[in-house]
Coordinates of C-alpha atoms in Angstrom, one line a residue:
Chain A
M1 CA 0.0 0.0 0.0
T2 CA 1.4 3.3 -1.1
T3 CA 0.7 6.6 0.7
E4 CA 0.3 9.7 -1.4
H5 CA 2.6 12.5 -0.4
P6 CA 0.5 15.3 1.2
V7 CA 2.0 17.9 -1.2
N8 CA 0.3 16.1 -4.1
R9 CA -3.1 16.6 -2.6
R10 CA -2.7 20.4 -2.4
W11 CA -5.4 22.4 -4.1
S12 CA -4.6 24.2 -7.3
M13 CA -4.7 28.0 -7.2
R14 CA -8.1 27.9 -9.0
Q15 CA -9.5 25.5 -6.4
R16 CA -8.3 27.7 -3.6
D17 CA -9.8 30.8 -5.2
W18 CA -13.2 29.1 -5.5
A19 CA -13.1 27.7 -2.0
V20 CA -12.4 31.2 -0.7
V21 CA -15.1 32.8 -2.8
L22 CA -17.8 30.2 -1.7
W23 CA -16.8 30.4 1.9
I24 CA -16.5 34.2 2.2
A25 CA -19.8 34.7 0.4
F26 CA -21.5 32.2 2.8
L27 CA -20.2 34.0 5.8
S28 CA -21.3 37.4 4.5
A29 CA -24.7 36.1 3.5
A30 CA -25.1 34.5 7.0
A31 CA -24.2 37.9 8.7
G32 CA -26.6 39.7 6.4
F33 CA -29.3 37.1 7.1
F34 CA -29.0 37.6 10.9
V35 CA -29.7 41.3 10.4
L36 CA -32.6 40.5 8.1
F37 CA -34.0 37.9 10.5
G38 CA -33.9 40.4 13.4
L39 CA -35.6 43.2 11.5
I40 CA -38.0 41.8 9.0
D41 CA -41.1 39.6 9.4
P42 CA -41.6 38.0 6.0
L43 CA -45.4 37.8 6.5
D44 CA -45.5 41.6 6.6
M45 CA -43.7 41.8 3.3
V46 CA -45.7 39.5 1.1
S47 CA -47.3 41.5 -1.7
A48 CA -50.4 40.4 -3.6
W49 CA -48.6 38.3 -6.2
A50 CA -46.7 36.4 -3.5
D51 CA -49.8 35.9 -1.5
E52 CA -51.2 33.7 -4.2
F53 CA -48.3 31.2 -3.7
D54 CA -48.9 31.3 0.1
I55 CA -45.2 31.4 0.9
G56 CA -44.6 30.2 4.5
V57 CA -42.1 31.8 6.9
R58 CA -39.4 29.1 6.4
L59 CA -39.6 29.3 2.6
A60 CA -39.5 33.1 2.7
Y61 CA -36.3 33.1 4.9
G62 CA -34.8 30.3 2.7
L63 CA -35.4 32.4 -0.4
A64 CA -34.0 35.5 1.3
F65 CA -30.8 33.6 2.3
T66 CA -30.4 32.2 -1.2
F67 CA -30.8 35.6 -2.7
L68 CA -28.2 37.1 -0.2
Y69 CA -25.8 34.3 -0.9
L70 CA -26.0 34.8 -4.7
V71 CA -25.4 38.6 -4.3
C72 CA -22.4 37.9 -2.0
L73 CA -21.2 35.2 -4.3
L74 CA -21.2 37.7 -7.2
A75 CA -19.3 40.3 -5.2
A76 CA -16.7 37.8 -4.0
W77 CA -16.2 36.3 -7.4
L78 CA -15.8 39.7 -9.0
T79 CA -13.3 40.7 -6.4
M80 CA -11.3 37.6 -7.1
F81 CA -11.5 38.1 -10.8
M82 CA -10.4 41.8 -10.5
I83 CA -7.4 40.9 -8.4
R84 CA -6.3 37.9 -10.6
T85 CA -6.6 39.8 -13.9
G86 CA -5.1 43.2 -12.9
P87 CA -2.0 44.7 -14.6
V88 CA 1.0 42.6 -13.8
S89 CA 3.0 43.9 -10.8
G90 CA 6.3 42.2 -11.3
H91 CA 9.6 42.5 -9.7
V92 CA 11.2 45.9 -10.2
K93 CA 14.2 44.4 -11.9
G94 CA 12.8 41.2 -13.1
E95 CA 10.3 40.1 -15.7
G96 CA 6.5 40.2 -15.7
R97 CA 5.9 43.9 -16.0
R98 CA 6.2 46.3 -18.9
S99 CA 8.9 48.9 -18.4
I100 CA 7.9 52.5 -17.8
P101 CA 7.6 54.2 -21.3
E102 CA 10.6 56.4 -22.1
I103 CA 9.7 60.0 -22.5
K104 CA 12.1 62.6 -24.0
D105 CA 12.1 66.0 -25.5
P106 CA 10.6 65.6 -29.0
T107 CA 13.1 68.1 -30.5
Q108 CA 16.1 66.3 -29.0
A109 CA 16.7 64.1 -32.0
N110 CA 14.3 65.8 -34.3
P111 CA 15.5 69.5 -34.7
D112 CA 12.7 70.2 -37.3
L113 CA 10.1 69.9 -34.6
K114 CA 11.4 73.0 -32.8
G115 CA 9.1 75.9 -32.5
E116 CA 5.9 73.7 -32.2
D117 CA 3.9 73.6 -29.0
W118 CA 2.2 70.3 -30.0
K119 CA -1.3 71.3 -28.9
Chain B
M1 CA 12.1 59.6 -16.8
S2 CA 11.7 56.2 -15.2
Q3 CA 11.3 56.2 -11.5
T4 CA 11.4 53.6 -8.8
S5 CA 10.0 53.7 -5.3
G6 CA 11.8 55.9 -2.9
S7 CA 13.5 53.1 -1.0
D8 CA 16.3 51.0 -2.6
D9 CA 15.2 48.1 -0.4
S10 CA 11.8 47.8 -2.2
L11 CA 11.5 45.2 -4.8
Y12 CA 8.4 46.8 -6.4
R13 CA 8.2 49.7 -8.7
R14 CA 5.9 52.6 -8.2
D15 CA 4.4 54.1 -11.3
P16 CA 5.3 57.7 -12.0
K17 CA 2.6 60.4 -11.9
V18 CA 1.0 60.9 -15.4
Y19 CA 1.0 64.5 -16.7
P20 CA -1.0 64.2 -19.9
R21 CA 0.0 66.9 -22.5
D22 CA -2.9 68.8 -24.0
V23 CA -3.8 67.8 -27.5
T24 CA -5.9 69.2 -30.4
G25 CA -7.3 67.4 -33.4
T26 CA -10.3 65.7 -34.7
F27 CA -10.7 63.1 -31.9
A28 CA -9.8 65.7 -29.2
S29 CA -12.6 67.9 -30.5
L30 CA -15.0 65.0 -30.5
R31 CA -14.0 64.1 -26.9
K32 CA -14.5 67.7 -25.8
L33 CA -17.8 67.8 -27.5
A34 CA -18.9 64.6 -25.8
M35 CA -17.7 66.2 -22.5
V36 CA -19.7 69.4 -23.0
V37 CA -22.9 67.6 -24.1
L38 CA -22.8 64.9 -21.3
L39 CA -21.8 67.2 -18.5
G40 CA -24.3 69.8 -19.8
L41 CA -27.1 67.3 -19.7
Y42 CA -26.0 66.2 -16.2
Y43 CA -25.9 69.8 -14.8
I44 CA -28.9 71.3 -16.7
V45 CA -31.5 68.6 -16.9
P46 CA -32.6 68.6 -13.2
W47 CA -33.3 72.4 -13.5
I48 CA -35.8 71.8 -16.3
N49 CA -39.5 71.3 -15.3
W50 CA -41.7 69.0 -17.4
A51 CA -45.4 68.2 -17.1
G52 CA -45.7 69.8 -13.7
H53 CA -42.6 68.2 -12.1
Q54 CA -38.8 68.1 -12.3
S55 CA -37.9 66.5 -15.7
I56 CA -35.9 63.7 -14.1
L57 CA -36.6 63.1 -10.4
F58 CA -36.1 59.9 -8.4
D59 CA -38.5 60.6 -5.6
L60 CA -37.5 57.9 -3.2
P61 CA -39.8 58.9 -0.2
A62 CA -42.8 58.9 -2.5
R63 CA -41.5 55.8 -4.3
K64 CA -42.0 57.4 -7.7
F65 CA -39.5 58.0 -10.6
Y66 CA -40.3 60.9 -12.9
I67 CA -38.6 60.7 -16.4
F68 CA -40.1 63.5 -18.5
N69 CA -43.7 62.4 -19.4
L70 CA -43.4 59.1 -17.6
T71 CA -43.9 58.2 -14.0
F72 CA -42.5 54.9 -12.8
W73 CA -43.8 53.2 -9.6
P74 CA -42.2 50.4 -7.6
Q75 CA -44.5 48.0 -9.5
D76 CA -42.8 49.1 -12.8
F77 CA -39.5 47.6 -11.5
I78 CA -39.5 45.3 -14.5
F79 CA -38.9 48.4 -16.7
L80 CA -35.8 49.3 -14.7
T81 CA -34.5 45.8 -15.1
L82 CA -35.1 45.9 -18.8
M83 CA -33.5 49.3 -19.1
L84 CA -30.4 47.9 -17.4
I85 CA -30.3 44.9 -19.7
I86 CA -30.6 47.2 -22.7
A87 CA -27.8 49.4 -21.3
G88 CA -25.6 46.3 -20.9
L89 CA -26.4 44.9 -24.4
S90 CA -25.8 48.4 -25.9
L91 CA -22.4 48.3 -24.3
F92 CA -21.7 44.8 -25.7
F93 CA -22.8 46.0 -29.2
V94 CA -20.8 49.2 -29.1
T95 CA -17.7 47.4 -27.8
A96 CA -17.9 44.6 -30.4
V97 CA -18.1 47.2 -33.2
W98 CA -16.1 50.2 -32.1
G99 CA -14.0 48.9 -29.2
R100 CA -13.6 51.1 -26.1
L101 CA -15.7 54.0 -27.5
W102 CA -17.4 54.2 -24.1
C103 CA -14.1 54.5 -22.2
G104 CA -12.6 57.1 -24.5
Y105 CA -15.6 59.4 -24.9
A106 CA -18.6 58.8 -22.6
C107 CA -17.5 57.1 -19.4
P108 CA -18.1 59.4 -16.4
Q109 CA -14.6 58.7 -15.2
T110 CA -13.2 60.0 -18.5
V111 CA -15.6 62.9 -18.8
W112 CA -15.0 64.2 -15.3
T113 CA -11.2 63.6 -15.4
E114 CA -11.2 65.6 -18.6
A115 CA -13.0 68.5 -16.8
F116 CA -10.6 68.3 -13.8
L117 CA -7.6 68.2 -16.2
W118 CA -9.0 71.3 -18.0
L119 CA -9.2 73.1 -14.6
E120 CA -5.7 72.0 -13.7
R121 CA -4.3 73.3 -17.0
L122 CA -6.1 76.5 -16.6
V123 CA -4.3 77.2 -13.3
E124 CA -1.0 75.3 -13.6
G125 CA -0.4 75.3 -17.3
D126 CA 0.3 72.4 -19.7
R127 CA 2.5 69.3 -19.0
S128 CA 6.0 70.8 -18.8
K129 CA 4.8 73.6 -16.5
R130 CA 3.0 71.2 -14.2
I131 CA 6.1 68.9 -14.0
K132 CA 8.2 71.9 -13.1
L133 CA 5.7 73.3 -10.6
D134 CA 5.5 69.9 -8.8
A135 CA 9.3 69.6 -8.7
S136 CA 9.9 73.2 -7.5
P137 CA 10.1 74.0 -3.8
W138 CA 7.1 75.5 -2.1
N139 CA 7.1 79.2 -2.8
R140 CA 4.4 81.9 -3.2
N141 CA 3.7 81.0 -6.8
K142 CA 3.3 77.3 -6.0
I143 CA 1.1 77.9 -3.0
L144 CA -1.1 80.3 -4.9
R145 CA -1.5 78.0 -7.9
K146 CA -2.1 74.9 -5.9
S147 CA -4.6 76.7 -3.7
A148 CA -6.4 78.1 -6.7
K149 CA -6.6 74.6 -8.3
Q150 CA -7.9 73.0 -5.1
F151 CA -10.5 75.8 -4.8
L152 CA -11.7 75.2 -8.4
W153 CA -11.7 71.4 -8.0
I154 CA -13.5 71.4 -4.6
S155 CA -16.1 73.9 -5.9
F156 CA -16.7 71.8 -9.0
A157 CA -16.9 68.6 -7.0
L158 CA -19.4 70.2 -4.6
W159 CA -21.6 71.4 -7.5
T160 CA -21.4 67.9 -8.9
G161 CA -22.5 66.4 -5.5
F162 CA -25.3 69.0 -5.2
T163 CA -26.6 68.2 -8.7
F164 CA -26.5 64.5 -7.9
V165 CA -28.6 64.9 -4.9
G166 CA -30.8 67.2 -7.0
F167 CA -31.9 64.1 -9.0
F168 CA -33.4 62.7 -5.7
T169 CA -34.6 65.8 -4.0
P170 CA -36.3 68.6 -6.0
I171 CA -33.2 70.7 -6.9
R172 CA -34.8 74.1 -6.4
E173 CA -35.9 73.1 -2.9
L174 CA -32.5 71.6 -2.2
G175 CA -30.8 74.9 -3.4
G176 CA -33.1 76.8 -1.0
S177 CA -32.4 74.6 1.9
I178 CA -28.6 74.8 1.3
A179 CA -28.8 78.6 1.2
N180 CA -30.5 78.5 4.6
F181 CA -28.3 75.8 6.0
Q182 CA -31.3 73.5 6.5
T183 CA -30.4 70.4 4.5
G184 CA -31.4 67.1 6.0
P185 CA -28.8 64.6 7.2
W186 CA -29.1 62.2 4.3
E187 CA -29.0 65.0 1.8
T188 CA -25.8 66.4 3.4
F189 CA -24.2 63.0 3.6
W190 CA -24.8 62.2 -0.1
L191 CA -23.9 65.7 -1.3
L192 CA -20.5 65.4 0.5
F193 CA -20.0 61.7 -0.4
Y194 CA -20.6 62.3 -4.1
S195 CA -18.5 65.4 -4.1
F196 CA -15.7 63.5 -2.4
A197 CA -16.0 60.6 -4.9
T198 CA -15.9 63.0 -7.8
Y199 CA -12.8 64.8 -6.4
G200 CA -11.1 61.6 -5.5
N201 CA -11.8 59.7 -8.8
A202 CA -11.4 62.6 -11.3
G203 CA -8.8 64.7 -9.4
I204 CA -6.6 62.3 -7.7
L205 CA -7.0 58.7 -8.9
R206 CA -7.7 59.3 -12.6
E207 CA -6.1 56.6 -14.7
Q208 CA -5.7 54.3 -11.7
V209 CA -9.5 53.8 -11.7
C210 CA -9.4 52.5 -15.3
K211 CA -6.3 50.4 -14.8
Y212 CA -7.0 48.8 -11.4
M213 CA -10.7 49.3 -10.5
C214 CA -12.8 49.1 -13.6
P215 CA -14.3 45.7 -14.3
Y216 CA -15.4 46.6 -17.8
A217 CA -11.8 46.7 -19.1
R218 CA -11.3 43.2 -17.8
F219 CA -14.3 41.8 -19.6
Q220 CA -13.5 43.3 -22.9
S221 CA -11.8 40.2 -24.3
A222 CA -15.2 38.5 -24.2
M223 CA -16.6 41.2 -26.5
F224 CA -13.7 41.9 -28.8
D225 CA -12.8 40.0 -31.9
K226 CA -10.4 40.6 -34.8
D227 CA -12.9 42.9 -36.5
T228 CA -13.3 45.2 -33.5
L229 CA -12.0 48.8 -33.9
V230 CA -8.9 49.3 -31.9
I231 CA -6.2 52.0 -31.7
A232 CA -2.9 50.6 -33.0
Y233 CA 0.5 51.6 -34.1
D234 CA 1.6 50.4 -37.5
E235 CA 4.7 48.6 -36.5
K236 CA 5.7 47.6 -40.0
R237 CA 5.7 51.2 -41.2
G238 CA 7.1 52.8 -38.0
E239 CA 10.0 50.6 -37.2
P240 CA 12.9 50.9 -36.8
R241 CA 12.2 54.2 -35.1
G242 CA 14.6 57.0 -34.6
G243 CA 15.2 60.8 -34.6
R244 CA 16.1 62.4 -37.9
R245 CA 16.1 65.6 -40.0
K246 CA 13.1 66.2 -42.2
S247 CA 15.2 66.3 -45.3
I248 CA 16.5 62.7 -45.1
V249 CA 14.8 59.7 -46.8
P250 CA 14.1 57.3 -43.9
S251 CA 14.5 54.1 -46.0
E252 CA 18.0 55.2 -47.0
Q253 CA 18.9 55.5 -43.4
G254 CA 17.3 52.2 -42.4
L255 CA 14.6 54.0 -40.5
G256 CA 10.8 53.6 -40.4
D257 CA 8.3 56.5 -40.1
C258 CA 8.3 56.7 -36.3
I259 CA 10.6 59.6 -35.3
S260 CA 10.6 58.5 -31.7
C261 CA 9.4 61.9 -30.4
T262 CA 7.5 60.2 -27.6
L263 CA 4.6 62.6 -28.0
C264 CA 2.2 59.7 -28.2
V265 CA 3.3 58.7 -24.7
Q266 CA 3.1 62.3 -23.4
V267 CA -0.5 62.9 -24.4
C268 CA -1.7 59.5 -23.1
P269 CA -4.0 59.9 -20.1
T270 CA -3.0 56.5 -18.8
G271 CA 0.7 56.9 -19.4
I272 CA 1.2 54.0 -21.8
D273 CA 3.2 53.6 -25.0
I274 CA 0.8 52.5 -27.7
R275 CA 3.8 51.4 -29.8
E276 CA 4.2 48.4 -27.5
G277 CA 1.0 46.9 -28.8
L278 CA -2.6 46.5 -27.6
Q279 CA -2.8 47.0 -23.9
I280 CA -5.5 46.6 -21.3
E281 CA -4.7 50.1 -20.0
C282 CA -5.5 51.8 -23.3
I283 CA -8.9 53.6 -23.0
A284 CA -9.0 54.4 -26.7
C285 CA -9.2 58.2 -26.3
A286 CA -7.3 58.6 -29.6
A287 CA -5.1 61.4 -28.2
C288 CA -2.1 59.6 -29.6
I289 CA -3.7 59.5 -33.1
D290 CA -4.2 63.3 -33.1
V291 CA -0.7 64.1 -32.0
C292 CA 1.0 61.6 -34.2
D293 CA -0.9 62.8 -37.3
Q294 CA 0.3 66.3 -36.5
V295 CA 3.9 65.1 -36.3
M296 CA 3.6 63.1 -39.5
D297 CA 2.2 66.2 -41.2
K298 CA 5.1 68.3 -39.9
M299 CA 7.6 65.8 -41.2
G300 CA 5.9 65.5 -44.5
Y301 CA 4.9 61.8 -44.0
D302 CA 1.5 60.2 -44.5
K303 CA -0.9 60.4 -41.6
G304 CA -2.1 57.2 -39.9
L305 CA 1.0 55.8 -38.3
I306 CA -1.2 55.4 -35.2
S307 CA -4.8 54.9 -36.2
Y308 CA -8.2 53.3 -35.6
T309 CA -7.9 49.9 -37.2
T310 CA -8.7 46.3 -36.6
E311 CA -6.5 43.3 -36.0
H312 CA -7.6 41.8 -39.3
R313 CA -6.5 45.0 -41.1
I314 CA -3.2 45.0 -39.4
G315 CA -2.7 41.4 -40.5
G316 CA -3.5 42.4 -44.1
R317 CA -6.9 40.9 -44.1
E318 CA -10.3 42.3 -44.8
T319 CA -12.4 43.7 -41.9
H320 CA -16.0 42.5 -41.6
M321 CA -18.4 44.9 -40.0
L322 CA -21.4 42.5 -40.3
R323 CA -20.7 39.4 -38.4
P324 CA -22.7 36.9 -36.3
R325 CA -22.3 38.5 -32.9
I326 CA -23.3 41.9 -34.3
F327 CA -26.5 40.4 -35.7
V328 CA -27.2 38.7 -32.4
Y329 CA -26.6 41.9 -30.3
S330 CA -28.6 44.0 -32.8
F331 CA -31.5 41.6 -32.8
L332 CA -31.7 41.3 -29.0
L333 CA -31.4 45.1 -28.6
L334 CA -34.1 45.9 -31.2
A335 CA -36.4 43.3 -29.7
L336 CA -35.9 44.6 -26.1
V337 CA -36.2 48.3 -27.1
A338 CA -39.4 47.5 -29.1
G339 CA -40.8 45.5 -26.2
V340 CA -40.1 48.2 -23.6
I341 CA -41.6 50.9 -25.8
Y342 CA -44.7 48.8 -26.4
K343 CA -45.1 47.9 -22.7
V344 CA -44.5 51.4 -21.5
N345 CA -47.3 52.7 -23.9
D346 CA -49.5 49.8 -23.0
R347 CA -49.2 50.3 -19.2
V348 CA -52.5 50.3 -17.3
L349 CA -52.5 53.5 -15.2
L350 CA -54.3 51.7 -12.3
R351 CA -52.9 49.2 -9.9
A352 CA -54.9 47.2 -7.4
D353 CA -53.6 44.7 -4.8
L354 CA -56.0 42.6 -2.8
L355 CA -54.6 41.1 0.4
R356 CA -56.8 38.7 2.3
D357 CA -57.2 39.4 6.1
R358 CA -54.8 37.0 7.8
N359 CA -56.5 37.0 11.1
A360 CA -59.7 35.1 10.0
L361 CA -60.0 32.9 7.0
Y362 CA -63.7 33.5 6.7
R363 CA -66.7 34.6 8.8
E364 CA -70.1 33.0 9.0
L365 CA -72.9 35.5 9.0
P366 CA -76.4 35.0 10.5
D367 CA -78.2 34.8 7.2
N368 CA -76.2 31.8 6.0
M369 CA -73.7 34.0 4.2
I370 CA -69.9 33.7 4.3
E371 CA -67.8 36.8 4.4
N372 CA -64.1 37.3 3.5
V373 CA -62.3 40.6 4.3
Y374 CA -59.6 42.1 2.2
T375 CA -57.3 45.1 2.3
L376 CA -57.4 46.8 -1.0
K377 CA -54.5 48.9 -2.1
L378 CA -55.5 51.0 -5.0
I379 CA -53.0 53.2 -6.9
N380 CA -54.0 55.9 -9.3
M381 CA -51.0 56.1 -11.7
D382 CA -52.8 58.6 -13.9
L383 CA -52.2 62.4 -13.8
K384 CA -56.0 63.0 -13.4
P385 CA -58.3 62.3 -10.4
H386 CA -60.6 59.2 -10.7
Q387 CA -63.5 57.5 -9.0
Y388 CA -63.6 53.7 -9.3
R389 CA -66.2 51.1 -9.9
I390 CA -65.5 47.7 -8.5
E391 CA -67.3 44.5 -9.5
V392 CA -66.9 40.7 -9.4
V393 CA -66.6 39.2 -12.9
D394 CA -69.0 36.5 -14.0
N395 CA -70.1 35.5 -10.5
D396 CA -73.6 36.6 -9.5
D397 CA -73.4 35.0 -6.0
M398 CA -70.7 37.3 -4.8
V399 CA -71.6 40.7 -3.3
L400 CA -69.0 43.4 -2.7
F401 CA -69.0 46.1 0.1
I402 CA -66.3 48.7 0.2
S403 CA -65.9 51.8 2.4
P404 CA -65.2 54.5 1.7
Q405 CA -66.1 54.7 -2.0
P406 CA -62.7 54.6 -3.8
S407 CA -61.8 58.0 -5.2
L408 CA -58.2 59.0 -5.7
K409 CA -56.3 62.2 -6.6
P410 CA -53.7 62.1 -9.4
E411 CA -50.8 59.7 -8.4
E412 CA -52.5 58.9 -5.1
V413 CA -52.3 55.6 -3.2
G414 CA -55.4 54.6 -1.2
N415 CA -56.0 51.7 1.2
F416 CA -59.6 50.5 1.6
I417 CA -61.4 47.6 3.4
L418 CA -63.2 45.4 1.0
R419 CA -65.7 42.8 2.2
M420 CA -66.9 40.1 -0.1
Q421 CA -69.9 37.9 0.7
A422 CA -71.4 34.8 -0.8
P423 CA -74.1 32.3 0.2
A424 CA -72.8 29.2 2.0
S425 CA -74.2 27.1 -0.9
A426 CA -71.9 28.8 -3.4
G427 CA -69.2 26.3 -2.9
R428 CA -66.6 24.7 -0.7
G429 CA -62.9 25.4 0.1
S430 CA -61.1 28.0 -1.9
L431 CA -62.9 29.7 -4.8
K432 CA -61.1 31.8 -7.5
V433 CA -62.7 35.2 -7.9
D434 CA -61.9 37.8 -10.5
V435 CA -62.5 41.4 -9.4
R436 CA -62.6 44.2 -12.0
F437 CA -61.6 47.8 -11.2
S438 CA -62.5 50.5 -13.6
T439 CA -62.6 54.3 -13.7
M440 CA -66.0 56.0 -13.9
E441 CA -64.6 58.7 -16.2
E442 CA -63.8 58.3 -19.9
P443 CA -61.5 56.9 -21.3
I444 CA -62.1 54.0 -19.0
I445 CA -59.0 52.5 -17.3
E446 CA -59.6 49.0 -16.1
R447 CA -57.7 46.2 -14.5
T448 CA -58.9 42.8 -13.3
V449 CA -57.3 41.1 -10.3
S450 CA -57.7 37.5 -9.3
T451 CA -58.0 36.5 -5.6
R452 CA -59.2 33.6 -3.5
F453 CA -62.5 33.5 -1.6
L454 CA -62.4 31.0 1.3
M455 CA -65.5 29.0 2.3
P456 CA -65.9 26.3 4.9
F457 CA -64.2 23.0 3.8
K458 CA -67.0 20.7 4.9

């Protein structure tokens, strides 16, 4: 019987990203849900169209949590996406980042451009 | 010109401050025109009255949105959703055809940054003067110029914040309450918050917002294809680059048409070098096209070394304007716009919600009648007053009682108690009942609402 080295079972970066997104969204939705639970009675909120479906308290809270979770999931995923896809911030002397564009006096090597204000 | 962070120990580079040089030309004029029109609309529209109210007013306490002739209620939420979908699809469509047209000409970040830059240039001068001023020690001139700039920026930001709140509180009343120092807490908060956001985004952060904070730039690859309009440098024609006299023939010296004046970098509001290829940081403002065309003109070369082009054209292939994704976006857009226009015109200006009393399912009356009690919420969405007739549709057993008789002023919401009675022999359990509401005045506005009438189950 062979035992797999623990390093081989490490999650990939993508798996870790998604685990963080799912978990943080869940925690945020749970926090939001406690506030909602404390402040709102779903029976006071049902409008005429929902009345027809006769939504019970449990289902109303369940739907509210699902909605909150989806919103938090979107925010968490977008945050991850923005961080992962930003302009590359590489090592100052190494690779991975475009060098700062060189800027010089236009007339330095082009004497015929003298006298222009380039507006 | 390259800079690194102050400490030699740091492994990471800090980007230098961008001082965009002013530029004139076709695209600069278009950009200024877009700025004037869009900012003009933003600052002027709330001052225009229309059909007895502010032309655009999002009246949150009254839960009504006024947009010129139209009044939207919370029940019209679907229109808001559809408008957002239309806005999103329009962005897809425009991006697929013309690339980052939105970023370069119409995005609020671009438009307000342009306005703040214009104020900065007014006080501190163009690029070279601003660089010198920032590098100079604090003296009377620097203090005066920096103070004047801050005064103009803060005043402009406060006016922007005031106008923003003016879309939610009638702007004339808001102006009066500010003059008397009587603004409410939320108005004060949002005025300051939006002013601060304008000052911070357009005055301080500028290109950093586009580069690091804007999600639209990151999603572009999904909307771009090889026929999408992009701004690109013609590498084949421009390289090898190098300085020269106007009189020389570049090919004889082994040179391309780029004279390496770096003016394209100096006018770039995000501080990039377009000659390094397509970059996520490019907001397609076309300032580099304008300045490069002027340089080419001066040197006696053909214009268009930097130009609006497509990846296909750069590769020597034909560009196709009409392609499947354009057809799909156009079709969806047209269908949605047509649907919204039809539904807005077809709106019934009467809303009725019937909520059954939750305390008692039904009540047995002495004369062998069963009664259900409802709360009726009636909304007159019309701009005229109305009296309403209420009747049960196709059910002679049902009798309605309502007090007081429904009569509503323009755009008024009324709550009434509605009692419905039926003989016990009319049925068992839950009966579906259609109730019709109609105005007594011509033209008749009517709406039918279904509800449940509960009877004993045995």
